[in-house]
PDB file of C-alpha atoms in Angstrom:
ATOM      1  CA  UNK A   1     -38.235 -62.547 -56.795  1.00  0.00           C
ATOM      2  CA  UNK A   2     -39.860 -58.974 -56.057  1.00  0.00           C
ATOM      3  CA  UNK A   3     -41.189 -60.343 -52.913  1.00  0.00           C
ATOM      4  CA  UNK A   4     -38.229 -62.077 -51.771  1.00  0.00           C
ATOM      5  CA  UNK A   5     -36.307 -58.613 -51.943  1.00  0.00           C
ATOM      6  CA  UNK A   6     -39.146 -57.160 -50.005  1.00  0.00           C
ATOM      7  CA  UNK A   7     -38.668 -59.793 -47.011  1.00  0.00           C
ATOM      8  CA  UNK A   8     -34.949 -59.334 -47.046  1.00  0.00           C
ATOM      9  CA  UNK A   9     -35.327 -55.208 -47.224  1.00  0.00           C
ATOM     10  CA  UNK A  10     -37.992 -55.388 -44.212  1.00  0.00           C
ATOM     11  CA  UNK A  11     -35.375 -57.739 -42.332  1.00  0.00           C
ATOM     12  CA  UNK A  12     -32.692 -55.574 -43.001  1.00  0.00           C
ATOM     13  CA  UNK A  13     -34.443 -52.573 -42.037  1.00  0.00           C
ATOM     14  CA  UNK A  14     -35.409 -53.809 -38.337  1.00  0.00           C
ATOM     15  CA  UNK A  15     -32.346 -55.067 -37.467  1.00  0.00           C
ATOM     16  CA  UNK A  16     -30.837 -51.596 -38.458  1.00  0.00           C
ATOM     17  CA  UNK A  17     -33.161 -49.584 -36.426  1.00  0.00           C
ATOM     18  CA  UNK A  18     -31.660 -46.999 -34.151  1.00  0.00           C
ATOM     19  CA  UNK A  19     -32.479 -47.987 -30.541  1.00  0.00           C
ATOM     20  CA  UNK A  20     -33.554 -44.930 -27.993  1.00  0.00           C
ATOM     21  CA  UNK A  21     -30.551 -43.492 -26.373  1.00  0.00           C
ATOM     22  CA  UNK A  22     -29.891 -44.717 -22.609  1.00  0.00           C
ATOM     23  CA  UNK A  23     -31.257 -42.095 -19.930  1.00  0.00           C
ATOM     24  CA  UNK A  24     -28.898 -39.912 -18.386  1.00  0.00           C
ATOM     25  CA  UNK A  25     -28.037 -40.978 -14.942  1.00  0.00           C
ATOM     26  CA  UNK A  26     -29.011 -39.400 -12.164  1.00  0.00           C
ATOM     27  CA  UNK A  27     -28.985 -39.331  -8.244  1.00  0.00           C
ATOM     28  CA  UNK A  28     -30.232 -37.351  -5.461  1.00  0.00           C
ATOM     29  CA  UNK A  29     -28.646 -36.810  -1.983  1.00  0.00           C
ATOM     30  CA  UNK A  30     -28.628 -34.853   1.124  1.00  0.00           C
ATOM     31  CA  UNK A  31     -25.875 -32.011   1.796  1.00  0.00           C
ATOM     32  CA  UNK A  32     -25.423 -29.639   4.857  1.00  0.00           C
ATOM     33  CA  UNK A  33     -23.692 -26.555   3.198  1.00  0.00           C
ATOM     34  CA  UNK A  34     -21.557 -24.415   5.676  1.00  0.00           C
ATOM     35  CA  UNK A  35     -23.266 -20.456   5.559  1.00  0.00           C
ATOM     36  CA  UNK A  36     -20.827 -17.625   6.318  1.00  0.00           C
ATOM     37  CA  UNK A  37     -21.727 -17.880  10.006  1.00  0.00           C
ATOM     38  CA  UNK A  38     -20.455 -20.464  12.283  1.00  0.00           C
ATOM     39  CA  UNK A  39     -22.726 -22.694  13.472  1.00  0.00           C
ATOM     40  CA  UNK A  40     -25.609 -21.870  10.940  1.00  0.00           C
ATOM     41  CA  UNK A  41     -25.834 -24.159   7.929  1.00  0.00           C
ATOM     42  CA  UNK A  42     -27.664 -24.537   4.676  1.00  0.00           C
ATOM     43  CA  UNK A  43     -29.598 -27.817   4.530  1.00  0.00           C
ATOM     44  CA  UNK A  44     -29.944 -29.207   0.597  1.00  0.00           C
ATOM     45  CA  UNK A  45     -31.562 -32.049  -1.204  1.00  0.00           C
ATOM     46  CA  UNK A  46     -29.391 -32.121  -4.352  1.00  0.00           C
ATOM     47  CA  UNK A  47     -30.395 -33.987  -7.752  1.00  0.00           C
ATOM     48  CA  UNK A  48     -27.902 -34.421 -10.129  1.00  0.00           C
ATOM     49  CA  UNK A  49     -27.698 -35.928 -13.530  1.00  0.00           C
ATOM     50  CA  UNK A  50     -24.610 -36.545 -16.029  1.00  0.00           C
ATOM     51  CA  UNK A  51     -23.097 -37.844 -18.922  1.00  0.00           C
ATOM     52  CA  UNK A  52     -20.630 -40.367 -19.161  1.00  0.00           C
ATOM     53  CA  UNK A  53     -19.511 -43.721 -17.641  1.00  0.00           C
ATOM     54  CA  UNK A  54     -16.970 -44.712 -15.814  1.00  0.00           C
ATOM     55  CA  UNK A  55     -16.144 -46.644 -12.700  1.00  0.00           C
ATOM     56  CA  UNK A  56     -17.515 -44.659  -9.302  1.00  0.00           C
ATOM     57  CA  UNK A  57     -19.271 -42.140 -11.736  1.00  0.00           C
ATOM     58  CA  UNK A  58     -21.820 -41.214  -9.224  1.00  0.00           C
ATOM     59  CA  UNK A  59     -19.400 -40.505  -6.279  1.00  0.00           C
ATOM     60  CA  UNK A  60     -17.495 -38.334  -8.444  1.00  0.00           C
ATOM     61  CA  UNK A  61     -20.120 -36.240  -9.832  1.00  0.00           C
ATOM     62  CA  UNK A  62     -21.796 -36.155  -6.140  1.00  0.00           C
ATOM     63  CA  UNK A  63     -18.437 -34.989  -4.533  1.00  0.00           C
ATOM     64  CA  UNK A  64     -18.019 -32.457  -7.411  1.00  0.00           C
ATOM     65  CA  UNK A  65     -21.646 -31.140  -7.173  1.00  0.00           C
ATOM     66  CA  UNK A  66     -21.112 -30.987  -3.276  1.00  0.00           C
ATOM     67  CA  UNK A  67     -17.958 -28.503  -3.691  1.00  0.00           C
ATOM     68  CA  UNK A  68     -19.500 -26.606  -6.379  1.00  0.00           C
ATOM     69  CA  UNK A  69     -22.745 -26.190  -4.055  1.00  0.00           C
ATOM     70  CA  UNK A  70     -20.415 -25.293  -0.811  1.00  0.00           C
ATOM     71  CA  UNK A  71     -18.401 -22.620  -2.641  1.00  0.00           C
ATOM     72  CA  UNK A  72     -21.829 -20.801  -3.614  1.00  0.00           C
ATOM     73  CA  UNK A  73     -23.204 -21.185   0.146  1.00  0.00           C
ATOM     74  CA  UNK A  74     -20.067 -20.083   1.938  1.00  0.00           C
ATOM     75  CA  UNK A  75     -20.197 -16.406   1.479  1.00  0.00           C
ATOM     76  CA  UNK A  76     -23.777 -16.082   2.137  1.00  0.00           C
ATOM     77  CA  UNK A  77     -26.074 -16.410   5.286  1.00  0.00           C
ATOM     78  CA  UNK A  78     -29.195 -18.781   5.833  1.00  0.00           C
ATOM     79  CA  UNK A  79     -31.424 -15.703   5.547  1.00  0.00           C
ATOM     80  CA  UNK A  80     -30.841 -15.750   1.842  1.00  0.00           C
ATOM     81  CA  UNK A  81     -31.584 -19.586   1.011  1.00  0.00           C
ATOM     82  CA  UNK A  82     -34.399 -18.912  -1.314  1.00  0.00           C
ATOM     83  CA  UNK A  83     -32.268 -16.283  -3.694  1.00  0.00           C
ATOM     84  CA  UNK A  84     -29.395 -19.056  -3.077  1.00  0.00           C
ATOM     85  CA  UNK A  85     -31.156 -21.858  -4.373  1.00  0.00           C
ATOM     86  CA  UNK A  86     -32.422 -19.602  -7.261  1.00  0.00           C
ATOM     87  CA  UNK A  87     -29.091 -18.674  -8.322  1.00  0.00           C
ATOM     88  CA  UNK A  88     -28.019 -22.336  -8.153  1.00  0.00           C
ATOM     89  CA  UNK A  89     -30.974 -23.421  -9.985  1.00  0.00           C
ATOM     90  CA  UNK A  90     -30.570 -21.025 -12.924  1.00  0.00           C
ATOM     91  CA  UNK A  91     -27.120 -22.233 -13.585  1.00  0.00           C
ATOM     92  CA  UNK A  92     -28.226 -25.783 -13.158  1.00  0.00           C
ATOM     93  CA  UNK A  93     -29.080 -26.578 -16.713  1.00  0.00           C
ATOM     94  CA  UNK A  94     -25.566 -25.378 -17.700  1.00  0.00           C
ATOM     95  CA  UNK A  95     -23.372 -28.190 -19.031  1.00  0.00           C
ATOM     96  CA  UNK A  96     -19.890 -28.737 -16.695  1.00  0.00           C
ATOM     97  CA  UNK A  97     -16.810 -30.828 -17.104  1.00  0.00           C
ATOM     98  CA  UNK A  98     -16.350 -32.701 -14.218  1.00  0.00           C
ATOM     99  CA  UNK A  99     -12.236 -32.438 -13.786  1.00  0.00           C
ATOM    100  CA  UNK A 100     -10.114 -35.209 -13.901  1.00  0.00           C
ATOM    101  CA  UNK A 101     -12.934 -37.335 -15.201  1.00  0.00           C
ATOM    102  CA  UNK A 102     -14.406 -38.056 -18.647  1.00  0.00           C
ATOM    103  CA  UNK A 103     -18.009 -37.354 -16.930  1.00  0.00           C
ATOM    104  CA  UNK A 104     -20.097 -34.440 -17.826  1.00  0.00           C
ATOM    105  CA  UNK A 105     -22.717 -32.762 -15.239  1.00  0.00           C
ATOM    106  CA  UNK A 106     -26.001 -31.895 -17.317  1.00  0.00           C
ATOM    107  CA  UNK A 107     -28.443 -31.124 -14.598  1.00  0.00           C
ATOM    108  CA  UNK A 108     -28.027 -29.713 -10.978  1.00  0.00           C
ATOM    109  CA  UNK A 109     -31.083 -28.874  -8.969  1.00  0.00           C
ATOM    110  CA  UNK A 110     -31.377 -28.229  -5.044  1.00  0.00           C
ATOM    111  CA  UNK A 111     -34.014 -27.263  -2.958  1.00  0.00           C
ATOM    112  CA  UNK A 112     -32.378 -25.658   0.001  1.00  0.00           C
ATOM    113  CA  UNK A 113     -34.008 -25.325   3.827  1.00  0.00           C
ATOM    114  CA  UNK A 114     -32.938 -23.489   6.839  1.00  0.00           C
ATOM    115  CA  UNK A 115     -33.264 -25.296  10.312  1.00  0.00           C
ATOM    116  CA  UNK A 116     -34.917 -23.180  13.103  1.00  0.00           C
ATOM    117  CA  UNK A 117     -31.388 -23.318  15.136  1.00  0.00           C
ATOM    118  CA  UNK A 118     -29.313 -21.975  11.831  1.00  0.00           C
ATOM    119  CA  UNK A 119     -32.040 -19.538  11.750  1.00  0.00           C
ATOM    120  CA  UNK A 120     -31.743 -18.636  15.603  1.00  0.00           C
ATOM    121  CA  UNK A 121     -28.005 -18.224  15.290  1.00  0.00           C
ATOM    122  CA  UNK A 122     -27.705 -15.722  12.481  1.00  0.00           C
ATOM    123  CA  UNK A 123     -30.605 -13.737  13.827  1.00  0.00           C
ATOM    124  CA  UNK A 124     -28.937 -13.402  17.189  1.00  0.00           C
ATOM    125  CA  UNK A 125     -25.984 -12.791  15.090  1.00  0.00           C
ATOM    126  CA  UNK A 126     -27.142 -10.121  13.213  1.00  0.00           C
ATOM    127  CA  UNK A 127     -28.931  -8.677  16.220  1.00  0.00           C
ATOM    128  CA  UNK A 128     -25.295  -8.341  17.878  1.00  0.00           C
ATOM    129  CA  UNK A 129     -23.692  -6.696  14.681  1.00  0.00           C
ATOM    130  CA  UNK A 130     -27.028  -4.514  14.762  1.00  0.00           C
ATOM    131  CA  UNK A 131     -26.232  -3.242  18.240  1.00  0.00           C
ATOM    132  CA  UNK A 132     -22.579  -2.963  17.598  1.00  0.00           C
ATOM    133  CA  UNK A 133     -23.431  -0.653  14.703  1.00  0.00           C
ATOM    134  CA  UNK A 134     -25.439   1.686  16.563  1.00  0.00           C
ATOM    135  CA  UNK A 135     -23.006   1.835  19.479  1.00  0.00           C
ATOM    136  CA  UNK A 136     -20.364   2.913  17.218  1.00  0.00           C
ATOM    137  CA  UNK A 137     -22.748   5.455  15.943  1.00  0.00           C
ATOM    138  CA  UNK A 138     -23.466   6.739  19.352  1.00  0.00           C
ATOM    139  CA  UNK A 139     -19.598   7.094  20.302  1.00  0.00           C
ATOM    140  CA  UNK A 140     -19.247   8.875  17.368  1.00  0.00           C
ATOM    141  CA  UNK A 141     -21.902  11.256  17.835  1.00  0.00           C
ATOM    142  CA  UNK A 142     -20.783  11.830  21.227  1.00  0.00           C
ATOM    143  CA  UNK A 143     -17.054  12.599  20.227  1.00  0.00           C
ATOM    144  CA  UNK A 144     -18.334  14.858  17.454  1.00  0.00           C
ATOM    145  CA  UNK A 145     -20.592  16.762  20.105  1.00  0.00           C
ATOM    146  CA  UNK A 146     -17.631  17.101  22.492  1.00  0.00           C
ATOM    147  CA  UNK A 147     -15.329  18.352  19.802  1.00  0.00           C
ATOM    148  CA  UNK A 148     -18.058  20.705  18.853  1.00  0.00           C
ATOM    149  CA  UNK A 149     -18.324  22.216  22.766  1.00  0.00           C
ATOM    150  CA  UNK A 150     -14.752  22.448  22.988  1.00  0.00           C
ATOM    151  CA  UNK A 151     -13.949  24.351  19.575  1.00  0.00           C
ATOM    152  CA  UNK A 152     -16.803  25.808  18.879  1.00  0.00           C
ATOM    153  CA  UNK A 153     -18.288  26.949  22.521  1.00  0.00           C
ATOM    154  CA  UNK A 154     -16.291  26.824  25.588  1.00  0.00           C
ATOM    155  CA  UNK A 155     -13.128  27.546  23.751  1.00  0.00           C
ATOM    156  CA  UNK A 156     -14.706  31.270  22.872  1.00  0.00           C
ATOM    157  CA  UNK A 157     -15.714  33.047  26.136  1.00  0.00           C
ATOM    158  CA  UNK A 158     -18.105  34.946  24.439  1.00  0.00           C
ATOM    159  CA  UNK A 159     -19.595  32.037  22.646  1.00  0.00           C
ATOM    160  CA  UNK A 160     -19.683  30.152  26.104  1.00  0.00           C
ATOM    161  CA  UNK A 161     -21.699  32.915  27.598  1.00  0.00           C
ATOM    162  CA  UNK A 162     -24.275  33.076  24.898  1.00  0.00           C
ATOM    163  CA  UNK A 163     -24.202  29.400  24.905  1.00  0.00           C
ATOM    164  CA  UNK A 164     -24.992  29.356  28.576  1.00  0.00           C
ATOM    165  CA  UNK A 165     -27.584  32.127  28.424  1.00  0.00           C
ATOM    166  CA  UNK A 166     -29.575  30.273  25.794  1.00  0.00           C
ATOM    167  CA  UNK A 167     -29.724  27.204  28.218  1.00  0.00           C
ATOM    168  CA  UNK A 168     -30.163  29.493  31.548  1.00  0.00           C
ATOM    169  CA  UNK A 169     -31.881  32.683  30.619  1.00  0.00           C
ATOM    170  CA  UNK A 170     -32.840  33.114  33.825  1.00  0.00           C
ATOM    171  CA  UNK A 171     -29.077  33.177  35.278  1.00  0.00           C
ATOM    172  CA  UNK A 172     -27.837  36.656  34.015  1.00  0.00           C
ATOM    173  CA  UNK A 173     -25.065  37.499  36.401  1.00  0.00           C
ATOM    174  CA  UNK A 174     -23.458  34.237  35.236  1.00  0.00           C
ATOM    175  CA  UNK A 175     -22.764  35.902  32.108  1.00  0.00           C
ATOM    176  CA  UNK A 176     -19.997  38.381  33.892  1.00  0.00           C
ATOM    177  CA  UNK A 177     -18.289  35.233  35.673  1.00  0.00           C
ATOM    178  CA  UNK A 178     -14.929  34.928  34.546  1.00  0.00           C
ATOM    179  CA  UNK A 179     -15.158  31.207  34.968  1.00  0.00           C
ATOM    180  CA  UNK A 180     -15.668  31.159  31.079  1.00  0.00           C
ATOM    181  CA  UNK A 181     -12.560  32.893  30.473  1.00  0.00           C
ATOM    182  CA  UNK A 182     -10.505  30.742  32.626  1.00  0.00           C
ATOM    183  CA  UNK A 183     -12.163  27.348  30.772  1.00  0.00           C
ATOM    184  CA  UNK A 184     -11.324  28.706  27.411  1.00  0.00           C
ATOM    185  CA  UNK A 185      -7.761  29.527  28.392  1.00  0.00           C
ATOM    186  CA  UNK A 186      -7.450  25.979  29.684  1.00  0.00           C
ATOM    187  CA  UNK A 187      -9.037  24.406  26.646  1.00  0.00           C
ATOM    188  CA  UNK A 188      -6.854  26.031  24.161  1.00  0.00           C
ATOM    189  CA  UNK A 189      -3.759  26.837  26.483  1.00  0.00           C
ATOM    190  CA  UNK A 190      -2.250  23.240  26.012  1.00  0.00           C
ATOM    191  CA  UNK A 191      -1.689  21.032  22.944  1.00  0.00           C
ATOM    192  CA  UNK A 192      -4.345  18.842  22.018  1.00  0.00           C
ATOM    193  CA  UNK A 193      -3.446  15.283  22.518  1.00  0.00           C
ATOM    194  CA  UNK A 194      -4.201  12.688  19.774  1.00  0.00           C
ATOM    195  CA  UNK A 195      -3.844   8.992  19.909  1.00  0.00           C
ATOM    196  CA  UNK A 196      -0.702   8.200  18.502  1.00  0.00           C
ATOM    197  CA  UNK A 197      -0.781   5.544  15.656  1.00  0.00           C
ATOM    198  CA  UNK A 198      -0.538   2.274  15.985  1.00  0.00           C
ATOM    199  CA  UNK A 199       3.030   1.264  14.183  1.00  0.00           C
ATOM    200  CA  UNK A 200       3.912  -2.377  13.601  1.00  0.00           C
ATOM    201  CA  UNK A 201       6.978  -3.856  14.742  1.00  0.00           C
ATOM    202  CA  UNK A 202       9.471  -4.237  11.764  1.00  0.00           C
ATOM    203  CA  UNK A 203      10.442  -7.907  12.113  1.00  0.00           C
ATOM    204  CA  UNK A 204      13.977  -6.848  10.923  1.00  0.00           C
ATOM    205  CA  UNK A 205      14.573  -4.583  13.638  1.00  0.00           C
ATOM    206  CA  UNK A 206      13.298  -7.121  16.193  1.00  0.00           C
ATOM    207  CA  UNK A 207      15.790  -9.802  14.616  1.00  0.00           C
ATOM    208  CA  UNK A 208      18.876  -6.899  14.680  1.00  0.00           C
ATOM    209  CA  UNK A 209      17.817  -6.026  18.551  1.00  0.00           C
ATOM    210  CA  UNK A 210      17.967  -9.830  19.381  1.00  0.00           C
ATOM    211  CA  UNK A 211      21.298 -10.384  17.780  1.00  0.00           C
ATOM    212  CA  UNK A 212      22.889  -7.201  19.324  1.00  0.00           C
ATOM    213  CA  UNK A 213      21.392  -8.020  22.530  1.00  0.00           C
ATOM    214  CA  UNK A 214      23.149 -11.301  22.667  1.00  0.00           C
ATOM    215  CA  UNK A 215      26.939  -9.885  21.707  1.00  0.00           C
ATOM    216  CA  UNK A 216      29.416  -9.456  23.964  1.00  0.00           C
ATOM    217  CA  UNK A 217      31.472  -6.128  24.898  1.00  0.00           C
ATOM    218  CA  UNK A 218      34.171  -6.861  21.996  1.00  0.00           C
ATOM    219  CA  UNK A 219      31.491  -8.527  19.582  1.00  0.00           C
ATOM    220  CA  UNK A 220      29.794  -4.766  19.673  1.00  0.00           C
ATOM    221  CA  UNK A 221      32.849  -2.713  19.373  1.00  0.00           C
ATOM    222  CA  UNK A 222      33.440  -5.017  16.210  1.00  0.00           C
ATOM    223  CA  UNK A 223      30.047  -4.519  15.106  1.00  0.00           C
ATOM    224  CA  UNK A 224      30.396  -0.560  15.713  1.00  0.00           C
ATOM    225  CA  UNK A 225      33.361  -0.588  13.780  1.00  0.00           C
ATOM    226  CA  UNK A 226      31.570  -2.185  10.747  1.00  0.00           C
ATOM    227  CA  UNK A 227      28.817  -0.241  10.977  1.00  0.00           C
ATOM    228  CA  UNK A 228      30.800   2.891  10.890  1.00  0.00           C
ATOM    229  CA  UNK A 229      32.206   1.640   7.208  1.00  0.00           C
ATOM    230  CA  UNK A 230      28.720   0.845   6.181  1.00  0.00           C
ATOM    231  CA  UNK A 231      27.240   4.258   7.248  1.00  0.00           C
ATOM    232  CA  UNK A 232      30.267   6.244   5.420  1.00  0.00           C
ATOM    233  CA  UNK A 233      29.977   4.105   2.456  1.00  0.00           C
ATOM    234  CA  UNK A 234      26.664   5.494   2.065  1.00  0.00           C
ATOM    235  CA  UNK A 235      27.664   9.051   2.958  1.00  0.00           C
ATOM    236  CA  UNK A 236      25.685   8.900   6.349  1.00  0.00           C
ATOM    237  CA  UNK A 237      28.807  10.117   8.274  1.00  0.00           C
ATOM    238  CA  UNK A 238      26.086  11.907  10.593  1.00  0.00           C
ATOM    239  CA  UNK A 239      24.888   8.412  11.985  1.00  0.00           C
ATOM    240  CA  UNK A 240      28.502   7.293  11.825  1.00  0.00           C
ATOM    241  CA  UNK A 241      29.385  10.252  13.899  1.00  0.00           C
ATOM    242  CA  UNK A 242      26.627   8.777  16.415  1.00  0.00           C
ATOM    243  CA  UNK A 243      28.350   5.517  17.384  1.00  0.00           C
ATOM    244  CA  UNK A 244      30.480   6.303  19.917  1.00  0.00           C
ATOM    245  CA  UNK A 245      34.211   7.515  20.636  1.00  0.00           C
ATOM    246  CA  UNK A 246      36.360   6.398  17.728  1.00  0.00           C
ATOM    247  CA  UNK A 247      38.603   5.286  20.388  1.00  0.00           C
ATOM    248  CA  UNK A 248      36.197   2.793  21.234  1.00  0.00           C
ATOM    249  CA  UNK A 249      36.094   1.130  17.856  1.00  0.00           C
ATOM    250  CA  UNK A 250      38.372  -1.398  16.619  1.00  0.00           C
ATOM    251  CA  UNK A 251      40.868  -0.364  13.745  1.00  0.00           C
ATOM    252  CA  UNK A 252      40.612  -1.508  10.514  1.00  0.00           C
TER     253      UNK A 252
END
């Protein structure tokens, strides 16, 4: 009897042993990721693993991972490909729920490469930026130099003479030349012209201008009479008085 119970116990235990869990589904695919510069893209080999089962799970996880990687790549240039891969892989072990599914992305790993043409585009772009920056700096330095000459040197005859003598020590006669006084008078005699600020046109003013332009003479007189009332209701008689002769307005 004891042997029989042992046999039953072994059969029951054998039939109820826990089976090892199913391995996590995984998928590897290639992706082209747009960088911050047009015409220069990252090339990535992406491996994803996930938990959960539902129809088209692989396609859903792949689309989610692709979108996730695209947002990481978009603000960066291909010259930081290694850094980008390190950032993504460092976060790739964090579980992320795939929106609108029961799936969970459990692992994300990428290997990013940069095609030669993408690197060439980026290099050319950065060289153009460098040249533009240098040119802007050169123009700024030149403008500061000109302002310094105008305000500190040639706007003051005595300093202008010394400045001339510093660069032309053998030409002593020029120190008595009245030309320095003439130059100083011309540089300081008029108002300095500054560039007028760019003012954006008010869209409401544009609409009103179009409306008024399409009115007939009678309609304009009627509009003026209405504006007279509006201005006066806001205590702006100064504006109301500029609308024209009262005899031209339509009586209320």
